[in-house]
């Protein structure tokens, strides 16, 4: 799994941070197939082909992309479903 | 022979004896995965969820472990059941075909990790037999994705491509 960039944590006060949604991030890896990743993003999040393709290319070219966001419970469930499909997903504020 | 063909009830799976020989080894291979701390293949399927908080990540995996166990066990059972009758051709429901796809991907990820594929370009450094095995699984995966989405791929089959 390639992690080309360190996580950038926003510098905010606690109140603002608590209000921020949790980001579900998919990371680039050298094995998952491009079309498979597009299929997973469409299947799990109902993205259009164009949006799923845009996100997959962002993962591929930039090393990571936020594919969904929301409350922590939802983000953790999204991470579970992505891992279930073999994508490396993390969650962060 | 087209291994995966969309039909009204799901996906028609028809595999050659050679395909069956290779694919039948996957559940057995996955069953050999050990502890993530010691086995790169297992570690690849157990990646951290909170990068900046290892304790939270470990806790997440602890809480979800039963879900993963049940899901992966169900996928491998569906995989084995489909392969049992795929020599003569069998119709897999969409859910079963998706389970088949997840097992193909899981095996490919674990195998690549065990072979030392960590970064872009590592795949090209593998010996030809290992590369052929990964390419074969990638090809089957691509064909199944085509059948599931029922349309041409945006990124046509290139077994060396990654995401």
mmCIF file with all atom_site columns, C-alpha atoms in Angstrom, chain B:
data_model
loop_
_atom_site.group_PDB
_atom_site.id
_atom_site.type_symbol
_atom_site.label_atom_id
_atom_site.label_alt_id
_atom_site.label_comp_id
_atom_site.label_asym_id
_atom_site.label_entity_id
_atom_site.label_seq_id
_atom_site.pdbx_PDB_ins_code
_atom_site.Cartn_x
_atom_site.Cartn_y
_atom_site.Cartn_z
_atom_site.occupancy
_atom_site.B_iso_or_equiv
_atom_site.pdbx_formal_charge
_atom_site.auth_seq_id
_atom_site.auth_comp_id
_atom_site.auth_asym_id
_atom_site.auth_atom_id
_atom_site.pdbx_PDB_model_num
ATOM 1   C CA . UNK B 1 1   ? -15.573 -19.436 -23.607 1.00 0.00 ? 1   UNK B CA 1
ATOM 2   C CA . UNK B 1 2   ? -16.781 -16.342 -21.757 1.00 0.00 ? 2   UNK B CA 1
ATOM 3   C CA . UNK B 1 3   ? -16.439 -17.084 -18.020 1.00 0.00 ? 3   UNK B CA 1
ATOM 4   C CA . UNK B 1 4   ? -18.935 -14.473 -16.813 1.00 0.00 ? 4   UNK B CA 1
ATOM 5   C CA . UNK B 1 5   ? -21.998 -13.509 -18.795 1.00 0.00 ? 5   UNK B CA 1
ATOM 6   C CA . UNK B 1 6   ? -24.866 -11.333 -17.577 1.00 0.00 ? 6   UNK B CA 1
ATOM 7   C CA . UNK B 1 7   ? -28.220 -13.123 -17.807 1.00 0.00 ? 7   UNK B CA 1
ATOM 8   C CA . UNK B 1 8   ? -31.646 -12.068 -16.509 1.00 0.00 ? 8   UNK B CA 1
ATOM 9   C CA . UNK B 1 9   ? -31.244 -13.924 -13.187 1.00 0.00 ? 9   UNK B CA 1
ATOM 10  C CA . UNK B 1 10  ? -27.660 -12.911 -12.481 1.00 0.00 ? 10  UNK B CA 1
ATOM 11  C CA . UNK B 1 11  ? -24.327 -13.943 -13.967 1.00 0.00 ? 11  UNK B CA 1
ATOM 12  C CA . UNK B 1 12  ? -23.780 -17.143 -15.924 1.00 0.00 ? 12  UNK B CA 1
ATOM 13  C CA . UNK B 1 13  ? -20.457 -18.539 -14.686 1.00 0.00 ? 13  UNK B CA 1
ATOM 14  C CA . UNK B 1 14  ? -18.784 -21.071 -16.968 1.00 0.00 ? 14  UNK B CA 1
ATOM 15  C CA . UNK B 1 15  ? -15.220 -22.057 -16.190 1.00 0.00 ? 15  UNK B CA 1
ATOM 16  C CA . UNK B 1 16  ? -12.744 -24.297 -17.971 1.00 0.00 ? 16  UNK B CA 1
ATOM 17  C CA . UNK B 1 17  ? -11.010 -27.153 -16.101 1.00 0.00 ? 17  UNK B CA 1
ATOM 18  C CA . UNK B 1 18  ? -7.850  -25.008 -15.992 1.00 0.00 ? 18  UNK B CA 1
ATOM 19  C CA . UNK B 1 19  ? -9.766  -22.086 -14.486 1.00 0.00 ? 19  UNK B CA 1
ATOM 20  C CA . UNK B 1 20  ? -11.328 -24.404 -11.934 1.00 0.00 ? 20  UNK B CA 1
ATOM 21  C CA . UNK B 1 21  ? -7.958  -25.880 -11.000 1.00 0.00 ? 21  UNK B CA 1
ATOM 22  C CA . UNK B 1 22  ? -6.553  -22.439 -10.312 1.00 0.00 ? 22  UNK B CA 1
ATOM 23  C CA . UNK B 1 23  ? -9.576  -20.830 -8.688  1.00 0.00 ? 23  UNK B CA 1
ATOM 24  C CA . UNK B 1 24  ? -10.283 -23.792 -6.417  1.00 0.00 ? 24  UNK B CA 1
ATOM 25  C CA . UNK B 1 25  ? -6.941  -23.086 -4.757  1.00 0.00 ? 25  UNK B CA 1
ATOM 26  C CA . UNK B 1 26  ? -8.015  -19.635 -3.590  1.00 0.00 ? 26  UNK B CA 1
ATOM 27  C CA . UNK B 1 27  ? -10.114 -20.559 -0.522  1.00 0.00 ? 27  UNK B CA 1
ATOM 28  C CA . UNK B 1 28  ? -7.311  -22.883 0.561   1.00 0.00 ? 28  UNK B CA 1
ATOM 29  C CA . UNK B 1 29  ? -4.764  -20.106 0.051   1.00 0.00 ? 29  UNK B CA 1
ATOM 30  C CA . UNK B 1 30  ? -6.874  -17.620 2.011   1.00 0.00 ? 30  UNK B CA 1
ATOM 31  C CA . UNK B 1 31  ? -7.236  -20.142 4.830   1.00 0.00 ? 31  UNK B CA 1
ATOM 32  C CA . UNK B 1 32  ? -3.445  -20.076 5.250   1.00 0.00 ? 32  UNK B CA 1
ATOM 33  C CA . UNK B 1 33  ? -3.426  -16.388 6.154   1.00 0.00 ? 33  UNK B CA 1
ATOM 34  C CA . UNK B 1 34  ? -1.996  -15.950 9.606   1.00 0.00 ? 34  UNK B CA 1
ATOM 35  C CA . UNK B 1 35  ? -1.737  -13.104 12.048  1.00 0.00 ? 35  UNK B CA 1
ATOM 36  C CA . UNK B 1 36  ? -1.494  -9.584  10.583  1.00 0.00 ? 36  UNK B CA 1
ATOM 37  C CA . UNK B 1 37  ? 1.586   -9.014  12.749  1.00 0.00 ? 37  UNK B CA 1
ATOM 38  C CA . UNK B 1 38  ? 3.454   -11.845 11.039  1.00 0.00 ? 38  UNK B CA 1
ATOM 39  C CA . UNK B 1 39  ? 1.852   -12.322 7.633   1.00 0.00 ? 39  UNK B CA 1
ATOM 40  C CA . UNK B 1 40  ? 1.955   -9.485  5.059   1.00 0.00 ? 40  UNK B CA 1
ATOM 41  C CA . UNK B 1 41  ? -0.996  -11.060 3.253   1.00 0.00 ? 41  UNK B CA 1
ATOM 42  C CA . UNK B 1 42  ? -3.134  -10.916 6.382   1.00 0.00 ? 42  UNK B CA 1
ATOM 43  C CA . UNK B 1 43  ? -1.818  -7.442  7.202   1.00 0.00 ? 43  UNK B CA 1
ATOM 44  C CA . UNK B 1 44  ? -2.972  -6.159  3.811   1.00 0.00 ? 44  UNK B CA 1
ATOM 45  C CA . UNK B 1 45  ? -6.511  -7.246  4.689   1.00 0.00 ? 45  UNK B CA 1
ATOM 46  C CA . UNK B 1 46  ? -6.208  -5.635  8.120   1.00 0.00 ? 46  UNK B CA 1
ATOM 47  C CA . UNK B 1 47  ? -5.050  -2.106  7.264   1.00 0.00 ? 47  UNK B CA 1
ATOM 48  C CA . UNK B 1 48  ? -5.334  0.632   9.898   1.00 0.00 ? 48  UNK B CA 1
ATOM 49  C CA . UNK B 1 49  ? -8.496  2.698   9.891   1.00 0.00 ? 49  UNK B CA 1
ATOM 50  C CA . UNK B 1 50  ? -7.271  5.545   12.110  1.00 0.00 ? 50  UNK B CA 1
ATOM 51  C CA . UNK B 1 51  ? -3.805  6.463   10.875  1.00 0.00 ? 51  UNK B CA 1
ATOM 52  C CA . UNK B 1 52  ? -3.030  8.798   13.729  1.00 0.00 ? 52  UNK B CA 1
ATOM 53  C CA . UNK B 1 53  ? -4.499  6.671   16.512  1.00 0.00 ? 53  UNK B CA 1
ATOM 54  C CA . UNK B 1 54  ? -3.319  3.072   16.546  1.00 0.00 ? 54  UNK B CA 1
ATOM 55  C CA . UNK B 1 55  ? -5.341  2.283   19.685  1.00 0.00 ? 55  UNK B CA 1
ATOM 56  C CA . UNK B 1 56  ? -8.581  3.473   18.062  1.00 0.00 ? 56  UNK B CA 1
ATOM 57  C CA . UNK B 1 57  ? -7.693  1.517   14.950  1.00 0.00 ? 57  UNK B CA 1
ATOM 58  C CA . UNK B 1 58  ? -7.044  -1.654  16.930  1.00 0.00 ? 58  UNK B CA 1
ATOM 59  C CA . UNK B 1 59  ? -10.306 -1.166  18.807  1.00 0.00 ? 59  UNK B CA 1
ATOM 60  C CA . UNK B 1 60  ? -12.200 -0.702  15.523  1.00 0.00 ? 60  UNK B CA 1
ATOM 61  C CA . UNK B 1 61  ? -10.744 -3.965  14.187  1.00 0.00 ? 61  UNK B CA 1
ATOM 62  C CA . UNK B 1 62  ? -11.574 -5.727  17.459  1.00 0.00 ? 62  UNK B CA 1
ATOM 63  C CA . UNK B 1 63  ? -15.192 -4.548  17.290  1.00 0.00 ? 63  UNK B CA 1
ATOM 64  C CA . UNK B 1 64  ? -15.555 -5.389  13.593  1.00 0.00 ? 64  UNK B CA 1
ATOM 65  C CA . UNK B 1 65  ? -13.682 -8.691  13.618  1.00 0.00 ? 65  UNK B CA 1
ATOM 66  C CA . UNK B 1 66  ? -16.800 -10.820 13.905  1.00 0.00 ? 66  UNK B CA 1
ATOM 67  C CA . UNK B 1 67  ? -18.459 -8.896  11.031  1.00 0.00 ? 67  UNK B CA 1
ATOM 68  C CA . UNK B 1 68  ? -15.398 -9.458  8.859   1.00 0.00 ? 68  UNK B CA 1
ATOM 69  C CA . UNK B 1 69  ? -15.174 -13.108 9.816   1.00 0.00 ? 69  UNK B CA 1
ATOM 70  C CA . UNK B 1 70  ? -18.817 -13.747 8.946   1.00 0.00 ? 70  UNK B CA 1
ATOM 71  C CA . UNK B 1 71  ? -18.680 -11.736 5.740   1.00 0.00 ? 71  UNK B CA 1
ATOM 72  C CA . UNK B 1 72  ? -15.484 -13.358 4.483   1.00 0.00 ? 72  UNK B CA 1
ATOM 73  C CA . UNK B 1 73  ? -16.682 -16.834 5.460   1.00 0.00 ? 73  UNK B CA 1
ATOM 74  C CA . UNK B 1 74  ? -19.945 -16.277 3.593   1.00 0.00 ? 74  UNK B CA 1
ATOM 75  C CA . UNK B 1 75  ? -18.074 -14.976 0.533   1.00 0.00 ? 75  UNK B CA 1
ATOM 76  C CA . UNK B 1 76  ? -15.756 -17.988 0.461   1.00 0.00 ? 76  UNK B CA 1
ATOM 77  C CA . UNK B 1 77  ? -18.695 -20.377 0.843   1.00 0.00 ? 77  UNK B CA 1
ATOM 78  C CA . UNK B 1 78  ? -20.499 -18.710 -2.062  1.00 0.00 ? 78  UNK B CA 1
ATOM 79  C CA . UNK B 1 79  ? -17.274 -18.846 -4.068  1.00 0.00 ? 79  UNK B CA 1
ATOM 80  C CA . UNK B 1 80  ? -16.855 -22.588 -3.443  1.00 0.00 ? 80  UNK B CA 1
ATOM 81  C CA . UNK B 1 81  ? -20.520 -23.281 -4.179  1.00 0.00 ? 81  UNK B CA 1
ATOM 82  C CA . UNK B 1 82  ? -20.385 -21.453 -7.527  1.00 0.00 ? 82  UNK B CA 1
ATOM 83  C CA . UNK B 1 83  ? -17.172 -23.187 -8.552  1.00 0.00 ? 83  UNK B CA 1
ATOM 84  C CA . UNK B 1 84  ? -18.695 -26.579 -7.754  1.00 0.00 ? 84  UNK B CA 1
ATOM 85  C CA . UNK B 1 85  ? -21.075 -26.305 -10.693 1.00 0.00 ? 85  UNK B CA 1
ATOM 86  C CA . UNK B 1 86  ? -19.247 -23.767 -12.874 1.00 0.00 ? 86  UNK B CA 1
ATOM 87  C CA . UNK B 1 87  ? -17.699 -26.484 -15.029 1.00 0.00 ? 87  UNK B CA 1
ATOM 88  C CA . UNK B 1 88  ? -21.054 -27.124 -16.643 1.00 0.00 ? 88  UNK B CA 1
ATOM 89  C CA . UNK B 1 89  ? -22.166 -23.493 -16.275 1.00 0.00 ? 89  UNK B CA 1
ATOM 90  C CA . UNK B 1 90  ? -24.201 -22.124 -13.412 1.00 0.00 ? 90  UNK B CA 1
ATOM 91  C CA . UNK B 1 91  ? -26.143 -18.941 -12.802 1.00 0.00 ? 91  UNK B CA 1
ATOM 92  C CA . UNK B 1 92  ? -24.876 -16.986 -9.803  1.00 0.00 ? 92  UNK B CA 1
ATOM 93  C CA . UNK B 1 93  ? -27.203 -14.398 -8.298  1.00 0.00 ? 93  UNK B CA 1
ATOM 94  C CA . UNK B 1 94  ? -25.817 -10.863 -8.303  1.00 0.00 ? 94  UNK B CA 1
ATOM 95  C CA . UNK B 1 95  ? -25.044 -11.191 -4.585  1.00 0.00 ? 95  UNK B CA 1
ATOM 96  C CA . UNK B 1 96  ? -23.177 -14.445 -5.213  1.00 0.00 ? 96  UNK B CA 1
ATOM 97  C CA . UNK B 1 97  ? -21.286 -12.927 -8.146  1.00 0.00 ? 97  UNK B CA 1
ATOM 98  C CA . UNK B 1 98  ? -20.267 -10.000 -5.954  1.00 0.00 ? 98  UNK B CA 1
ATOM 99  C CA . UNK B 1 99  ? -19.020 -12.480 -3.343  1.00 0.00 ? 99  UNK B CA 1
ATOM 100 C CA . UNK B 1 100 ? -17.015 -14.180 -6.092  1.00 0.00 ? 100 UNK B CA 1
ATOM 101 C CA . UNK B 1 101 ? -15.506 -10.829 -7.054  1.00 0.00 ? 101 UNK B CA 1
ATOM 102 C CA . UNK B 1 102 ? -14.587 -10.003 -3.451  1.00 0.00 ? 102 UNK B CA 1
ATOM 103 C CA . UNK B 1 103 ? -12.832 -13.359 -3.021  1.00 0.00 ? 103 UNK B CA 1
ATOM 104 C CA . UNK B 1 104 ? -10.882 -12.879 -6.265  1.00 0.00 ? 104 UNK B CA 1
ATOM 105 C CA . UNK B 1 105 ? -9.800  -9.451  -5.060  1.00 0.00 ? 105 UNK B CA 1
ATOM 106 C CA . UNK B 1 106 ? -9.031  -10.607 -1.529  1.00 0.00 ? 106 UNK B CA 1
ATOM 107 C CA . UNK B 1 107 ? -6.820  -13.422 -2.828  1.00 0.00 ? 107 UNK B CA 1
ATOM 108 C CA . UNK B 1 108 ? -5.036  -11.119 -5.270  1.00 0.00 ? 108 UNK B CA 1
ATOM 109 C CA . UNK B 1 109 ? -4.349  -8.506  -2.579  1.00 0.00 ? 109 UNK B CA 1
ATOM 110 C CA . UNK B 1 110 ? -3.070  -11.094 -0.091  1.00 0.00 ? 110 UNK B CA 1
ATOM 111 C CA . UNK B 1 111 ? -0.950  -12.889 -2.676  1.00 0.00 ? 111 UNK B CA 1
ATOM 112 C CA . UNK B 1 112 ? 0.600   -9.648  -3.941  1.00 0.00 ? 112 UNK B CA 1
ATOM 113 C CA . UNK B 1 113 ? 1.385   -8.576  -0.374  1.00 0.00 ? 113 UNK B CA 1
ATOM 114 C CA . UNK B 1 114 ? 3.017   -11.916 0.409   1.00 0.00 ? 114 UNK B CA 1
ATOM 115 C CA . UNK B 1 115 ? 5.094   -11.590 -2.747  1.00 0.00 ? 115 UNK B CA 1
ATOM 116 C CA . UNK B 1 116 ? 6.349   -8.221  -1.544  1.00 0.00 ? 116 UNK B CA 1
ATOM 117 C CA . UNK B 1 117 ? 4.305   -5.853  -3.700  1.00 0.00 ? 117 UNK B CA 1
ATOM 118 C CA . UNK B 1 118 ? 4.228   -2.652  -1.641  1.00 0.00 ? 118 UNK B CA 1
ATOM 119 C CA . UNK B 1 119 ? 4.648   0.188   -4.091  1.00 0.00 ? 119 UNK B CA 1
ATOM 120 C CA . UNK B 1 120 ? 4.060   1.132   -7.692  1.00 0.00 ? 120 UNK B CA 1
ATOM 121 C CA . UNK B 1 121 ? 6.483   -0.785  -9.881  1.00 0.00 ? 121 UNK B CA 1
ATOM 122 C CA . UNK B 1 122 ? 6.950   -3.717  -7.474  1.00 0.00 ? 122 UNK B CA 1
ATOM 123 C CA . UNK B 1 123 ? 4.710   -5.877  -9.650  1.00 0.00 ? 123 UNK B CA 1
ATOM 124 C CA . UNK B 1 124 ? 7.205   -5.643  -12.515 1.00 0.00 ? 124 UNK B CA 1
ATOM 125 C CA . UNK B 1 125 ? 9.956   -7.006  -10.259 1.00 0.00 ? 125 UNK B CA 1
ATOM 126 C CA . UNK B 1 126 ? 8.173   -10.305 -9.611  1.00 0.00 ? 126 UNK B CA 1
ATOM 127 C CA . UNK B 1 127 ? 9.268   -13.483 -11.335 1.00 0.00 ? 127 UNK B CA 1
ATOM 128 C CA . UNK B 1 128 ? 7.220   -14.482 -14.334 1.00 0.00 ? 128 UNK B CA 1
ATOM 129 C CA . UNK B 1 129 ? 5.198   -17.227 -12.605 1.00 0.00 ? 129 UNK B CA 1
ATOM 130 C CA . UNK B 1 130 ? 4.134   -14.949 -9.766  1.00 0.00 ? 130 UNK B CA 1
ATOM 131 C CA . UNK B 1 131 ? 3.319   -12.157 -12.198 1.00 0.00 ? 131 UNK B CA 1
ATOM 132 C CA . UNK B 1 132 ? 1.310   -14.582 -14.330 1.00 0.00 ? 132 UNK B CA 1
ATOM 133 C CA . UNK B 1 133 ? -0.737  -15.687 -11.307 1.00 0.00 ? 133 UNK B CA 1
ATOM 134 C CA . UNK B 1 134 ? -1.574  -12.101 -10.369 1.00 0.00 ? 134 UNK B CA 1
ATOM 135 C CA . UNK B 1 135 ? -2.308  -11.202 -14.001 1.00 0.00 ? 135 UNK B CA 1
ATOM 136 C CA . UNK B 1 136 ? -4.619  -14.190 -14.312 1.00 0.00 ? 136 UNK B CA 1
ATOM 137 C CA . UNK B 1 137 ? -6.613  -13.158 -11.226 1.00 0.00 ? 137 UNK B CA 1
ATOM 138 C CA . UNK B 1 138 ? -6.718  -9.553  -12.467 1.00 0.00 ? 138 UNK B CA 1
ATOM 139 C CA . UNK B 1 139 ? -8.070  -10.717 -15.818 1.00 0.00 ? 139 UNK B CA 1
ATOM 140 C CA . UNK B 1 140 ? -10.804 -12.782 -14.165 1.00 0.00 ? 140 UNK B CA 1
ATOM 141 C CA . UNK B 1 141 ? -11.679 -9.854  -11.931 1.00 0.00 ? 141 UNK B CA 1
ATOM 142 C CA . UNK B 1 142 ? -11.957 -7.511  -14.892 1.00 0.00 ? 142 UNK B CA 1
ATOM 143 C CA . UNK B 1 143 ? -14.202 -9.935  -16.770 1.00 0.00 ? 143 UNK B CA 1
ATOM 144 C CA . UNK B 1 144 ? -16.478 -10.257 -13.755 1.00 0.00 ? 144 UNK B CA 1
ATOM 145 C CA . UNK B 1 145 ? -16.655 -6.473  -13.311 1.00 0.00 ? 145 UNK B CA 1
ATOM 146 C CA . UNK B 1 146 ? -17.643 -6.175  -16.982 1.00 0.00 ? 146 UNK B CA 1
ATOM 147 C CA . UNK B 1 147 ? -20.408 -8.736  -16.454 1.00 0.00 ? 147 UNK B CA 1
ATOM 148 C CA . UNK B 1 148 ? -21.647 -7.020  -13.288 1.00 0.00 ? 148 UNK B CA 1
ATOM 149 C CA . UNK B 1 149 ? -21.822 -3.527  -14.702 1.00 0.00 ? 149 UNK B CA 1
ATOM 150 C CA . UNK B 1 150 ? -23.081 -4.777  -18.053 1.00 0.00 ? 150 UNK B CA 1
ATOM 151 C CA . UNK B 1 151 ? -21.064 -2.290  -20.028 1.00 0.00 ? 151 UNK B CA 1
ATOM 152 C CA . UNK B 1 152 ? -17.606 -1.723  -21.390 1.00 0.00 ? 152 UNK B CA 1
ATOM 153 C CA . UNK B 1 153 ? -14.870 -0.791  -18.952 1.00 0.00 ? 153 UNK B CA 1
ATOM 154 C CA . UNK B 1 154 ? -13.499 2.706   -18.733 1.00 0.00 ? 154 UNK B CA 1
ATOM 155 C CA . UNK B 1 155 ? -10.012 1.276   -18.279 1.00 0.00 ? 155 UNK B CA 1
ATOM 156 C CA . UNK B 1 156 ? -9.817  -1.814  -20.499 1.00 0.00 ? 156 UNK B CA 1
ATOM 157 C CA . UNK B 1 157 ? -8.038  -4.917  -19.363 1.00 0.00 ? 157 UNK B CA 1
ATOM 158 C CA . UNK B 1 158 ? -4.455  -4.243  -18.507 1.00 0.00 ? 158 UNK B CA 1
ATOM 159 C CA . UNK B 1 159 ? -3.445  -6.646  -15.775 1.00 0.00 ? 159 UNK B CA 1
ATOM 160 C CA . UNK B 1 160 ? -0.588  -4.408  -14.709 1.00 0.00 ? 160 UNK B CA 1
ATOM 161 C CA . UNK B 1 161 ? -2.802  -1.398  -14.081 1.00 0.00 ? 161 UNK B CA 1
ATOM 162 C CA . UNK B 1 162 ? -3.660  -0.464  -10.547 1.00 0.00 ? 162 UNK B CA 1
ATOM 163 C CA . UNK B 1 163 ? -5.876  2.100   -8.931  1.00 0.00 ? 163 UNK B CA 1
#
